[in-house]
Short mmCIF file of C-alpha atoms in Angstrom, two decimals:
data_model
loop_
_atom_site.label_atom_id
_atom_site.label_comp_id
_atom_site.label_asym_id
_atom_site.label_seq_id
_atom_site.Cartn_x
_atom_site.Cartn_y
_atom_site.Cartn_z
CA UNK C 1 12.50 -34.69 -14.31
CA UNK C 2 13.14 -37.32 -11.63
CA UNK C 3 9.42 -37.51 -10.87
CA UNK C 4 8.66 -38.11 -14.56
CA UNK C 5 11.23 -40.88 -14.73
CA UNK C 6 9.80 -42.53 -11.61
CA UNK C 7 6.31 -42.35 -13.09
CA UNK C 8 7.47 -43.90 -16.35
CA UNK C 9 9.14 -46.72 -14.44
CA UNK C 10 5.95 -47.38 -12.50
CA UNK C 11 3.86 -47.40 -15.65
CA UNK C 12 6.28 -49.75 -17.39
CA UNK C 13 5.85 -52.23 -14.52
CA UNK C 14 2.07 -52.45 -14.91
CA UNK C 15 0.97 -56.09 -15.24
CA UNK C 16 -0.23 -57.54 -18.51
CA UNK C 17 -3.94 -57.20 -19.10
CA UNK C 18 -6.26 -60.11 -18.41
CA UNK C 19 -7.11 -60.68 -22.07
CA UNK C 20 -3.46 -60.93 -23.15
CA UNK C 21 -2.71 -63.30 -20.29
CA UNK C 22 -5.60 -65.55 -21.24
CA UNK C 23 -4.56 -65.59 -24.91
CA UNK C 24 -0.86 -65.88 -23.96
CA UNK C 25 0.08 -62.84 -26.01
CA UNK C 26 2.63 -60.14 -25.30
CA UNK C 27 0.98 -57.10 -23.71
CA UNK C 28 2.54 -53.69 -24.35
CA UNK C 29 0.81 -52.30 -21.18
CA UNK C 30 0.02 -49.03 -22.92
CA UNK C 31 -2.62 -46.62 -21.64
CA UNK C 32 -5.55 -46.34 -21.93
CA UNK C 33 -5.56 -49.69 -23.76
CA UNK C 34 -2.97 -52.16 -25.01
CA UNK C 35 -2.62 -52.72 -28.73
CA UNK C 36 -4.20 -56.18 -28.69
CA UNK C 37 -7.33 -55.00 -26.87
CA UNK C 38 -7.55 -51.92 -29.09
CA UNK C 39 -7.53 -54.07 -32.22
CA UNK C 40 -10.18 -56.37 -30.81
CA UNK C 41 -12.32 -53.48 -29.59
CA UNK C 42 -12.34 -54.98 -26.09
CA UNK C 43 -11.99 -53.22 -22.77
CA UNK C 44 -8.42 -53.48 -21.48
CA UNK C 45 -8.57 -54.69 -17.88
CA UNK C 46 -5.79 -55.71 -15.48
CA UNK C 47 -5.80 -57.03 -11.92
CA UNK C 48 -4.94 -54.49 -9.21
CA UNK C 49 -3.16 -56.35 -6.38
CA UNK C 50 -3.74 -53.47 -3.96
CA UNK C 51 -7.48 -53.16 -4.47
CA UNK C 52 -7.81 -56.92 -5.10
CA UNK C 53 -10.05 -56.37 -8.10
CA UNK C 54 -9.95 -55.82 -11.84
CA UNK C 55 -9.35 -52.27 -13.07
CA UNK C 56 -9.64 -50.85 -16.60
CA UNK C 57 -6.50 -49.23 -17.96
CA UNK C 58 -8.61 -46.24 -18.95
CA UNK C 59 -9.09 -45.59 -15.23
CA UNK C 60 -5.31 -45.52 -14.74
CA UNK C 61 -5.02 -43.10 -17.65
CA UNK C 62 -7.42 -40.71 -15.92
CA UNK C 63 -5.38 -40.97 -12.70
CA UNK C 64 -2.20 -40.11 -14.59
CA UNK C 65 -3.87 -37.11 -16.18
CA UNK C 66 -5.11 -35.94 -12.80
CA UNK C 67 -1.65 -36.44 -11.28
CA UNK C 68 -0.03 -34.32 -13.97
CA UNK C 69 -2.59 -31.58 -13.37
CA UNK C 70 -1.83 -31.61 -9.64
CA UNK C 71 1.90 -31.48 -10.29
CA UNK C 72 1.40 -28.48 -12.52
CA UNK C 73 -0.62 -26.73 -9.82
CA UNK C 74 2.00 -27.61 -7.18
CA UNK C 75 4.83 -26.35 -9.36
CA UNK C 76 3.03 -23.06 -9.94
CA UNK C 77 2.31 -22.67 -6.22
CA UNK C 78 5.93 -23.49 -5.30
CA UNK C 79 7.18 -20.89 -7.75
CA UNK C 80 4.99 -18.22 -6.17
CA UNK C 81 6.18 -19.12 -2.64
CA UNK C 82 9.83 -19.01 -3.70
CA UNK C 83 9.44 -15.59 -5.24
CA UNK C 84 7.81 -14.41 -2.00
CA UNK C 85 11.01 -15.20 -0.09
CA UNK C 86 9.62 -17.79 2.26
CA UNK C 87 12.07 -18.57 5.07
CA UNK C 88 10.35 -21.76 6.21
CA UNK C 89 12.72 -24.70 6.36
CA UNK C 90 11.75 -28.35 6.34
CA UNK C 91 13.76 -31.35 7.42
CA UNK C 92 15.74 -32.98 4.64
CA UNK C 93 14.42 -36.12 3.04
CA UNK C 94 17.53 -37.99 4.21
CA UNK C 95 16.86 -37.17 7.85
CA UNK C 96 13.22 -38.19 7.55
CA UNK C 97 14.22 -41.44 5.87
CA UNK C 98 16.82 -42.19 8.54
CA UNK C 99 14.49 -41.55 11.46
CA UNK C 100 11.78 -43.61 9.81
CA UNK C 101 14.15 -46.49 9.24
CA UNK C 102 15.34 -46.43 12.84
CA UNK C 103 11.78 -46.40 14.07
CA UNK C 104 10.85 -49.43 11.99
CA UNK C 105 13.83 -51.47 13.13
CA UNK C 106 13.31 -50.81 16.84
CA UNK C 107 9.54 -51.06 17.00
CA UNK C 108 7.99 -53.97 18.86
CA UNK C 109 5.25 -54.27 16.26
CA UNK C 110 6.98 -53.63 12.92
CA UNK C 111 10.40 -54.66 11.71
CA UNK C 112 12.98 -57.37 12.29
CA UNK C 113 12.22 -57.78 16.00
CA UNK C 114 8.51 -58.38 15.62
CA UNK C 115 6.34 -61.28 14.58
CA UNK C 116 5.28 -59.29 11.52
CA UNK C 117 8.69 -58.80 9.98
CA UNK C 118 7.76 -61.34 7.33
CA UNK C 119 5.40 -60.40 4.47
CA UNK C 120 1.88 -59.89 5.71
CA UNK C 121 0.61 -62.09 2.88
CA UNK C 122 2.10 -65.02 4.77
CA UNK C 123 0.31 -64.38 8.05
CA UNK C 124 -2.83 -62.68 6.76
CA UNK C 125 -5.74 -64.88 7.82
CA UNK C 126 -7.79 -64.01 4.76
CA UNK C 127 -4.85 -64.72 2.45
CA UNK C 128 -6.30 -62.57 -0.30
CA UNK C 129 -3.36 -63.13 -2.62
CA UNK C 130 -4.99 -64.77 -5.61
CA UNK C 131 -3.76 -63.53 -8.95
CA UNK C 132 -7.19 -62.27 -9.97
CA UNK C 133 -10.29 -61.31 -8.04
CA UNK C 134 -13.06 -63.79 -8.88
CA UNK C 135 -16.18 -62.50 -10.60
CA UNK C 136 -19.36 -62.43 -8.51
CA UNK C 137 -21.01 -65.84 -8.34
CA UNK C 138 -24.47 -66.35 -6.92
CA UNK C 139 -25.67 -69.93 -6.60
CA UNK C 140 -28.50 -71.67 -4.87
CA UNK C 141 -27.98 -74.53 -2.45
CA UNK C 142 -27.63 -76.68 -5.57
CA UNK C 143 -26.31 -75.10 -8.71
CA UNK C 144 -28.83 -75.39 -11.54
CA UNK C 145 -27.70 -72.65 -13.91
CA UNK C 146 -24.81 -72.86 -16.36
CA UNK C 147 -21.52 -71.09 -15.67
CA UNK C 148 -21.45 -67.69 -17.34
CA UNK C 149 -18.64 -66.52 -19.59
CA UNK C 150 -16.91 -64.38 -16.95
CA UNK C 151 -16.71 -67.23 -14.45
CA UNK C 152 -15.54 -69.66 -17.15
CA UNK C 153 -12.88 -67.23 -18.36
CA UNK C 154 -11.66 -66.60 -14.82
CA UNK C 155 -11.43 -70.30 -13.90
CA UNK C 156 -9.62 -71.12 -17.14
CA UNK C 157 -7.05 -68.43 -16.37
CA UNK C 158 -6.54 -69.70 -12.82
CA UNK C 159 -6.07 -73.26 -14.04
CA UNK C 160 -3.71 -72.43 -16.89
CA UNK C 161 -1.65 -70.01 -14.77
CA UNK C 162 -1.49 -71.97 -11.51
CA UNK C 163 -2.21 -75.66 -12.09
CA UNK C 164 -1.10 -76.45 -15.65
CA UNK C 165 2.59 -75.43 -15.22
CA UNK C 166 2.92 -77.78 -12.24
CA UNK C 167 0.66 -80.57 -13.51
CA UNK C 168 0.66 -80.31 -17.35
CA UNK C 169 -2.22 -82.68 -18.03
CA UNK C 170 -4.60 -81.04 -20.49
CA UNK C 171 -3.76 -80.02 -24.03
CA UNK C 172 -3.77 -76.32 -24.86
CA UNK C 173 -5.53 -77.07 -28.15
CA UNK C 174 -8.80 -77.86 -26.37
CA UNK C 175 -11.60 -75.75 -27.88
CA UNK C 176 -12.79 -74.23 -24.59
CA UNK C 177 -9.34 -72.68 -24.05
CA UNK C 178 -9.73 -70.53 -27.14
CA UNK C 179 -10.55 -66.85 -26.65
CA UNK C 180 -13.26 -67.19 -29.32
CA UNK C 181 -15.06 -69.98 -27.48
CA UNK C 182 -18.31 -68.93 -25.79
CA UNK C 183 -19.78 -71.20 -23.17
CA UNK C 184 -23.38 -70.28 -23.94
CA UNK C 185 -22.93 -70.82 -27.68
CA UNK C 186 -20.38 -73.63 -27.98
CA UNK C 187 -20.95 -75.87 -24.95
CA UNK C 188 -23.13 -78.33 -26.88
CA UNK C 189 -20.38 -78.84 -29.47
CA UNK C 190 -18.08 -80.57 -26.95
CA UNK C 191 -17.89 -84.36 -26.83
CA UNK C 192 -18.10 -86.39 -23.60
CA UNK C 193 -14.36 -86.34 -22.93
CA UNK C 194 -14.13 -82.61 -23.48
CA UNK C 195 -17.13 -81.97 -21.22
CA UNK C 196 -15.56 -84.18 -18.54
CA UNK C 197 -12.31 -82.22 -18.81
CA UNK C 198 -14.11 -78.87 -18.73
CA UNK C 199 -16.12 -79.74 -15.61
CA UNK C 200 -13.08 -81.05 -13.73
CA UNK C 201 -10.99 -78.03 -14.71
CA UNK C 202 -13.75 -75.76 -13.39
CA UNK C 203 -13.90 -77.78 -10.17
CA UNK C 204 -10.13 -77.92 -9.61
CA UNK C 205 -9.68 -74.20 -10.30
CA UNK C 206 -12.53 -73.36 -7.92
CA UNK C 207 -10.96 -75.42 -5.15
CA UNK C 208 -7.55 -73.91 -5.77
CA UNK C 209 -8.82 -70.39 -5.05
CA UNK C 210 -11.19 -71.12 -2.14
CA UNK C 211 -8.66 -70.20 0.55
CA UNK C 212 -7.57 -67.06 -1.30
CA UNK C 213 -10.89 -65.31 -1.80
CA UNK C 214 -13.26 -63.39 0.42
CA UNK C 215 -15.50 -65.22 2.84
CA UNK C 216 -18.71 -64.25 1.06
CA UNK C 217 -17.43 -65.75 -2.22
CA UNK C 218 -15.88 -68.85 -0.67
CA UNK C 219 -19.11 -70.79 -0.18
CA UNK C 220 -20.36 -69.96 -3.67
CA UNK C 221 -17.25 -71.32 -5.35
CA UNK C 222 -17.24 -74.37 -3.09
CA UNK C 223 -20.79 -75.17 -4.22
CA UNK C 224 -19.71 -74.60 -7.82
CA UNK C 225 -16.75 -76.97 -7.40
CA UNK C 226 -18.99 -79.70 -5.96
CA UNK C 227 -21.55 -79.40 -8.74
CA UNK C 228 -18.93 -79.43 -11.51
CA UNK C 229 -17.37 -82.54 -9.98
CA UNK C 230 -20.75 -84.29 -9.83
CA UNK C 231 -21.33 -83.53 -13.50
CA UNK C 232 -17.87 -84.86 -14.36
CA UNK C 233 -18.45 -88.14 -12.51
CA UNK C 234 -21.49 -88.84 -14.69
CA UNK C 235 -19.22 -88.64 -17.75
CA UNK C 236 -16.28 -90.62 -16.32
CA UNK C 237 -17.23 -93.92 -18.01
CA UNK C 238 -17.42 -92.17 -21.38
CA UNK C 239 -14.18 -90.26 -20.83
CA UNK C 240 -12.18 -93.37 -19.83
CA UNK C 241 -13.17 -96.03 -22.34
CA UNK C 242 -9.87 -97.52 -23.51
CA UNK C 243 -6.12 -97.54 -23.01
CA UNK C 244 -5.24 -94.25 -24.64
CA UNK C 245 -3.75 -90.84 -23.96
CA UNK C 246 -7.19 -89.16 -23.50
CA UNK C 247 -8.14 -91.84 -20.96
CA UNK C 248 -4.91 -91.32 -19.02
CA UNK C 249 -5.53 -87.56 -19.07
CA UNK C 250 -9.04 -88.09 -17.68
CA UNK C 251 -7.80 -90.36 -14.88
CA UNK C 252 -4.96 -87.98 -13.94
CA UNK C 253 -7.43 -85.09 -13.80
CA UNK C 254 -9.67 -87.10 -11.47
CA UNK C 255 -6.62 -87.97 -9.37
CA UNK C 256 -5.56 -84.34 -9.25
CA UNK C 257 -9.04 -83.36 -8.08
CA UNK C 258 -8.80 -85.92 -5.27
CA UNK C 259 -5.73 -84.08 -3.93
CA UNK C 260 -7.99 -81.08 -3.32
CA UNK C 261 -11.06 -83.02 -2.18
CA UNK C 262 -10.07 -86.51 -0.98
CA UNK C 263 -13.54 -87.22 0.39
CA UNK C 264 -14.98 -87.03 -3.14
CA UNK C 265 -12.69 -89.66 -4.66
CA UNK C 266 -10.46 -92.53 -3.60
CA UNK C 267 -7.08 -90.96 -4.20
CA UNK C 268 -5.05 -94.17 -3.97
CA UNK C 269 -7.35 -96.13 -6.29
CA UNK C 270 -7.20 -93.36 -8.88
CA UNK C 271 -3.41 -93.23 -8.58
CA UNK C 272 -3.24 -97.00 -9.06
CA UNK C 273 -5.38 -96.76 -12.20
CA UNK C 274 -3.26 -93.90 -13.57
CA UNK C 275 -0.08 -95.88 -12.87
CA UNK C 276 -1.34 -98.94 -14.75
CA UNK C 277 -2.43 -96.84 -17.72
CA UNK C 278 0.88 -94.97 -17.79
CA UNK C 279 2.85 -98.22 -17.73
CA UNK C 280 0.69 -99.74 -20.49
CA UNK C 281 1.07 -96.71 -22.74
CA UNK C 282 4.77 -96.40 -22.01
CA UNK C 283 5.39 -100.04 -22.94
CA UNK C 284 3.08 -100.08 -25.94
CA UNK C 285 4.56 -99.91 -29.44
CA UNK C 286 1.22 -99.02 -31.01
CA UNK C 287 1.43 -95.32 -30.24
CA UNK C 288 2.34 -92.92 -33.00
CA UNK C 289 5.81 -91.44 -32.80
CA UNK C 290 4.24 -87.98 -32.50
CA UNK C 291 2.60 -89.10 -29.24
CA UNK C 292 5.82 -90.20 -27.53
CA UNK C 293 6.52 -86.78 -26.03
CA UNK C 294 2.99 -86.48 -24.67
CA UNK C 295 3.13 -89.97 -23.16
CA UNK C 296 6.44 -89.17 -21.46
CA UNK C 297 5.00 -85.96 -20.03
CA UNK C 298 1.90 -87.69 -18.63
CA UNK C 299 4.13 -90.46 -17.29
CA UNK C 300 6.15 -87.88 -15.35
CA UNK C 301 3.00 -86.20 -14.01
CA UNK C 302 1.71 -89.57 -12.80
CA UNK C 303 5.09 -90.31 -11.22
CA UNK C 304 5.06 -86.99 -9.38
CA UNK C 305 1.52 -87.39 -8.02
CA UNK C 306 2.12 -90.99 -6.91
CA UNK C 307 5.31 -90.10 -5.06
CA UNK C 308 3.77 -86.94 -3.62
CA UNK C 309 1.19 -89.13 -1.88
CA UNK C 310 3.56 -92.02 -1.17
CA UNK C 311 6.10 -89.89 0.68
CA UNK C 312 3.54 -88.03 2.77
CA UNK C 313 1.37 -91.01 3.73
CA UNK C 314 4.19 -93.59 3.79
CA UNK C 315 2.77 -95.68 0.96
CA UNK C 316 4.60 -97.78 -1.64
CA UNK C 317 5.08 -96.33 -5.13
CA UNK C 318 4.85 -98.70 -8.09
CA UNK C 319 5.64 -96.59 -11.15
CA UNK C 320 9.30 -96.91 -12.21
CA UNK C 321 11.15 -93.62 -12.26
CA UNK C 322 11.36 -91.88 -15.63
CA UNK C 323 14.59 -92.16 -17.56
CA UNK C 324 16.11 -88.75 -17.18
CA UNK C 325 19.38 -87.29 -15.99
CA UNK C 326 19.59 -84.43 -13.48
CA UNK C 327 20.00 -81.04 -15.10
CA UNK C 328 19.67 -77.47 -13.82
CA UNK C 329 17.98 -75.92 -16.87
CA UNK C 330 14.67 -77.76 -16.53
CA UNK C 331 11.00 -76.91 -16.56
CA UNK C 332 8.90 -76.79 -13.42
CA UNK C 333 7.43 -80.23 -13.99
CA UNK C 334 10.80 -81.79 -14.83
CA UNK C 335 12.35 -80.31 -11.70
CA UNK C 336 9.50 -81.67 -9.59
CA UNK C 337 10.06 -85.05 -11.18
CA UNK C 338 13.74 -84.92 -10.18
CA UNK C 339 12.84 -84.03 -6.59
CA UNK C 340 10.31 -86.85 -6.29
CA UNK C 341 12.91 -89.19 -7.77
CA UNK C 342 15.20 -88.22 -4.88
CA UNK C 343 12.40 -88.94 -2.41
CA UNK C 344 11.73 -92.32 -3.99
CA UNK C 345 15.39 -93.33 -3.88
CA UNK C 346 15.64 -92.30 -0.23
CA UNK C 347 12.51 -94.26 0.73
CA UNK C 348 13.81 -97.37 -1.02
CA UNK C 349 17.09 -97.35 0.93
CA UNK C 350 17.03 -94.94 3.90
CA UNK C 351 19.80 -96.77 5.80
CA UNK C 352 22.47 -96.44 3.11
CA UNK C 353 24.47 -93.55 4.54
CA UNK C 354 26.61 -93.12 1.44
CA UNK C 355 23.57 -92.95 -0.86
CA UNK C 356 21.77 -90.56 1.49
CA UNK C 357 24.83 -88.29 1.65
CA UNK C 358 24.98 -88.24 -2.15
CA UNK C 359 21.29 -87.38 -2.40
CA UNK C 360 21.67 -84.68 0.26
CA UNK C 361 24.56 -83.07 -1.60
CA UNK C 362 22.62 -83.15 -4.85
CA UNK C 363 19.56 -81.69 -3.16
CA UNK C 364 21.60 -78.85 -1.64
CA UNK C 365 22.86 -77.94 -5.09
CA UNK C 366 19.32 -78.04 -6.46
CA UNK C 367 17.91 -75.86 -3.67
CA UNK C 368 20.70 -73.32 -4.10
CA UNK C 369 19.90 -73.08 -7.80
CA UNK C 370 16.14 -72.77 -7.20
CA UNK C 371 16.59 -70.02 -4.62
CA UNK C 372 18.69 -67.97 -7.03
CA UNK C 373 16.36 -68.05 -10.02
CA UNK C 374 13.00 -66.40 -10.57
CA UNK C 375 10.52 -68.45 -12.57
CA UNK C 376 6.76 -68.44 -12.63
CA UNK C 377 5.18 -70.68 -10.02
CA UNK C 378 8.58 -71.49 -8.52
CA UNK C 379 6.94 -71.66 -5.08
CA UNK C 380 5.63 -75.20 -5.59
CA UNK C 381 9.06 -76.41 -6.69
CA UNK C 382 10.74 -74.79 -3.69
CA UNK C 383 8.16 -76.24 -1.31
CA UNK C 384 8.78 -79.72 -2.71
CA UNK C 385 12.54 -79.18 -2.37
CA UNK C 386 12.17 -78.24 1.31
CA UNK C 387 9.86 -81.23 1.86
CA UNK C 388 12.58 -83.42 0.35
CA UNK C 389 15.13 -81.83 2.67
CA UNK C 390 12.93 -82.61 5.69
CA UNK C 391 12.60 -86.19 4.46
CA UNK C 392 16.36 -86.61 4.21
CA UNK C 393 17.13 -84.52 7.33
CA UNK C 394 14.09 -84.68 9.66
CA UNK C 395 15.59 -82.20 12.15
CA UNK C 396 16.59 -79.46 9.69
CA UNK C 397 15.00 -76.42 11.33
CA UNK C 398 16.02 -74.03 8.55
CA UNK C 399 14.31 -76.18 5.90
CA UNK C 400 11.23 -76.38 8.11
CA UNK C 401 11.02 -72.59 8.43
CA UNK C 402 11.53 -72.08 4.71
CA UNK C 403 8.87 -74.66 3.93
CA UNK C 404 6.30 -72.78 6.01
CA UNK C 405 7.31 -69.56 4.29
CA UNK C 406 6.80 -71.17 0.87
CA UNK C 407 3.37 -72.46 1.91
CA UNK C 408 2.24 -68.90 2.57
CA UNK C 409 3.09 -67.60 -0.89
CA UNK C 410 0.31 -66.66 -3.35
CA UNK C 411 0.81 -69.30 -6.04
CA UNK C 412 1.43 -72.31 -3.83
CA UNK C 413 -1.05 -75.10 -4.66
CA UNK C 414 -2.46 -76.43 -1.40
CA UNK C 415 -3.59 -80.06 -1.25
CA UNK C 416 -4.80 -82.24 1.60
CA UNK C 417 -1.17 -83.35 2.00
CA UNK C 418 0.11 -79.84 2.81
CA UNK C 419 -1.10 -79.78 6.46
CA UNK C 420 0.79 -83.03 7.09
CA UNK C 421 4.08 -81.42 6.07
CA UNK C 422 3.22 -78.21 7.90
CA UNK C 423 2.73 -80.19 11.09
CA UNK C 424 6.10 -81.93 10.66
CA UNK C 425 7.78 -78.59 10.06
CA UNK C 426 6.04 -77.08 13.08
CA UNK C 427 7.31 -79.85 15.35
CA UNK C 428 10.88 -79.33 14.11
CA UNK C 429 10.64 -75.56 14.57
CA UNK C 430 9.21 -75.72 18.08
CA UNK C 431 11.85 -78.27 19.12
CA UNK C 432 15.02 -76.84 17.59
CA UNK C 433 14.42 -73.11 18.09
CA UNK C 434 12.39 -73.07 21.28
CA UNK C 435 11.93 -69.49 22.47
CA UNK C 436 14.03 -67.80 19.77
CA UNK C 437 12.79 -64.97 17.57
CA UNK C 438 12.82 -66.92 14.28
CA UNK C 439 10.97 -69.77 15.97
CA UNK C 440 8.17 -67.47 17.12
CA UNK C 441 7.68 -66.14 13.60
CA UNK C 442 7.85 -69.53 11.86
CA UNK C 443 5.69 -71.23 14.48
CA UNK C 444 3.07 -68.49 14.22
CA UNK C 445 2.94 -68.78 10.44
CA UNK C 446 2.59 -72.54 10.76
CA UNK C 447 -0.43 -72.20 13.05
CA UNK C 448 -2.02 -69.67 10.69
CA UNK C 449 -1.48 -72.00 7.73
CA UNK C 450 -3.05 -74.95 9.55
CA UNK C 451 -5.99 -72.77 10.58
CA UNK C 452 -6.54 -71.74 6.97
CA UNK C 453 -6.31 -75.35 5.80
CA UNK C 454 -8.90 -76.42 8.38
CA UNK C 455 -11.55 -74.50 6.42
CA UNK C 456 -11.16 -77.02 3.61
CA UNK C 457 -9.79 -80.09 5.40
CA UNK C 458 -11.13 -80.38 8.99
CA UNK C 459 -8.32 -82.79 9.91
CA UNK C 460 -5.91 -79.83 9.80
CA UNK C 461 -7.61 -78.48 12.91
CA UNK C 462 -6.60 -81.63 14.81
CA UNK C 463 -3.03 -81.22 13.57
CA UNK C 464 -3.03 -77.62 14.76
CA UNK C 465 -4.24 -78.62 18.22
CA UNK C 466 -1.65 -81.40 18.40
CA UNK C 467 1.12 -78.98 17.43
CA UNK C 468 0.02 -76.47 20.07
CA UNK C 469 -0.01 -79.22 22.67
CA UNK C 470 3.46 -80.40 21.64
CA UNK C 471 4.90 -76.88 21.71
CA UNK C 472 3.51 -76.16 25.18
CA UNK C 473 5.40 -79.03 26.81
#
């Protein structure tokens, strides 16, 4: 009976299928197919985090059937052995569990005393922690063929799951986000702005997953990202033609792409353009009342991106902070906006001890709240909170260690700014905790993170070497 209950609990924790996630529908996770996929006559597929690939639910159903058969055979065999009066005794499960636990805690290689006591996903060099395994993609040196439906579907899911909650730029009513939209059939029906958005979304999503996929796929998706960006640049003049919400969306998308690939776009110029557009739209009285909410949201996104760059690179920020009071029950993007507002206020007056103390107290309350809740993509919010803590308290070794831990989590969005903060955290860790166990773990994770970042941004390699040189003094 206990085994059956355990099995039911495991089955109830199966992730939602890919199709339901894409369509943002509730998935009942039934076997061999969920109700939504059964109605549509589609294969019900989910992502297996162990195998790092998609698996059909029908396959799980066959495994369950096989497991039940084996249990029946085992039960029959056990009954025969019991009736035979077997005198063989086996150690109790409690004793095995106790000895195993003791072994883990005292081992040099596994447990609290080792460098691997943290989740292996943090220190794994391949970092294969993406939410979905990418479909095979074969491209030539220059991509000439169109993106197929599987690749399009996958990149849309990555963008909407990972990027959109943190940077809500695009509208979910866009035609290519519909489950009925086919890239081979409907691509020609898109206008210039929609094509520009589609190409940049493909490029941004490809760059977001590059560090989290296998080596043989990495180059293919990098080529795909470059080609999609080139196609988008051709359409930029048509996508940004006037002072309007669609133009601001196009500029913010281009700015967001520059955070992943700064060599392909002048990040600061794009930010300046987005800031001017946001200020014009915010001050304009020509916008329909129904657009006010959208303008405010894009204004906050622009504010976040500008201050994200300004704090890291020590640049001035021009966009006035949004009018909004601090609250705990906020969305991801609103919480980020609050954190960047704290950074901006600190940069404007870093010598005011009373103001800094007030910000620090407010930040502590915010971090405590964030660490206690579980929300999707909370990693990016936590990372920004720890960055803010390091800005206010440059020698906070605990914040530095937690920042590196957050950087290693699956859904963290890496940009070219991340290695800069990782280096700062690494310096704090190696200085404050020199030689201690936590320092060894955090410092090792920091080096691994910088090494991973160097695949995309070569400057991270120089930061890694500088950190190693600093730590060896």
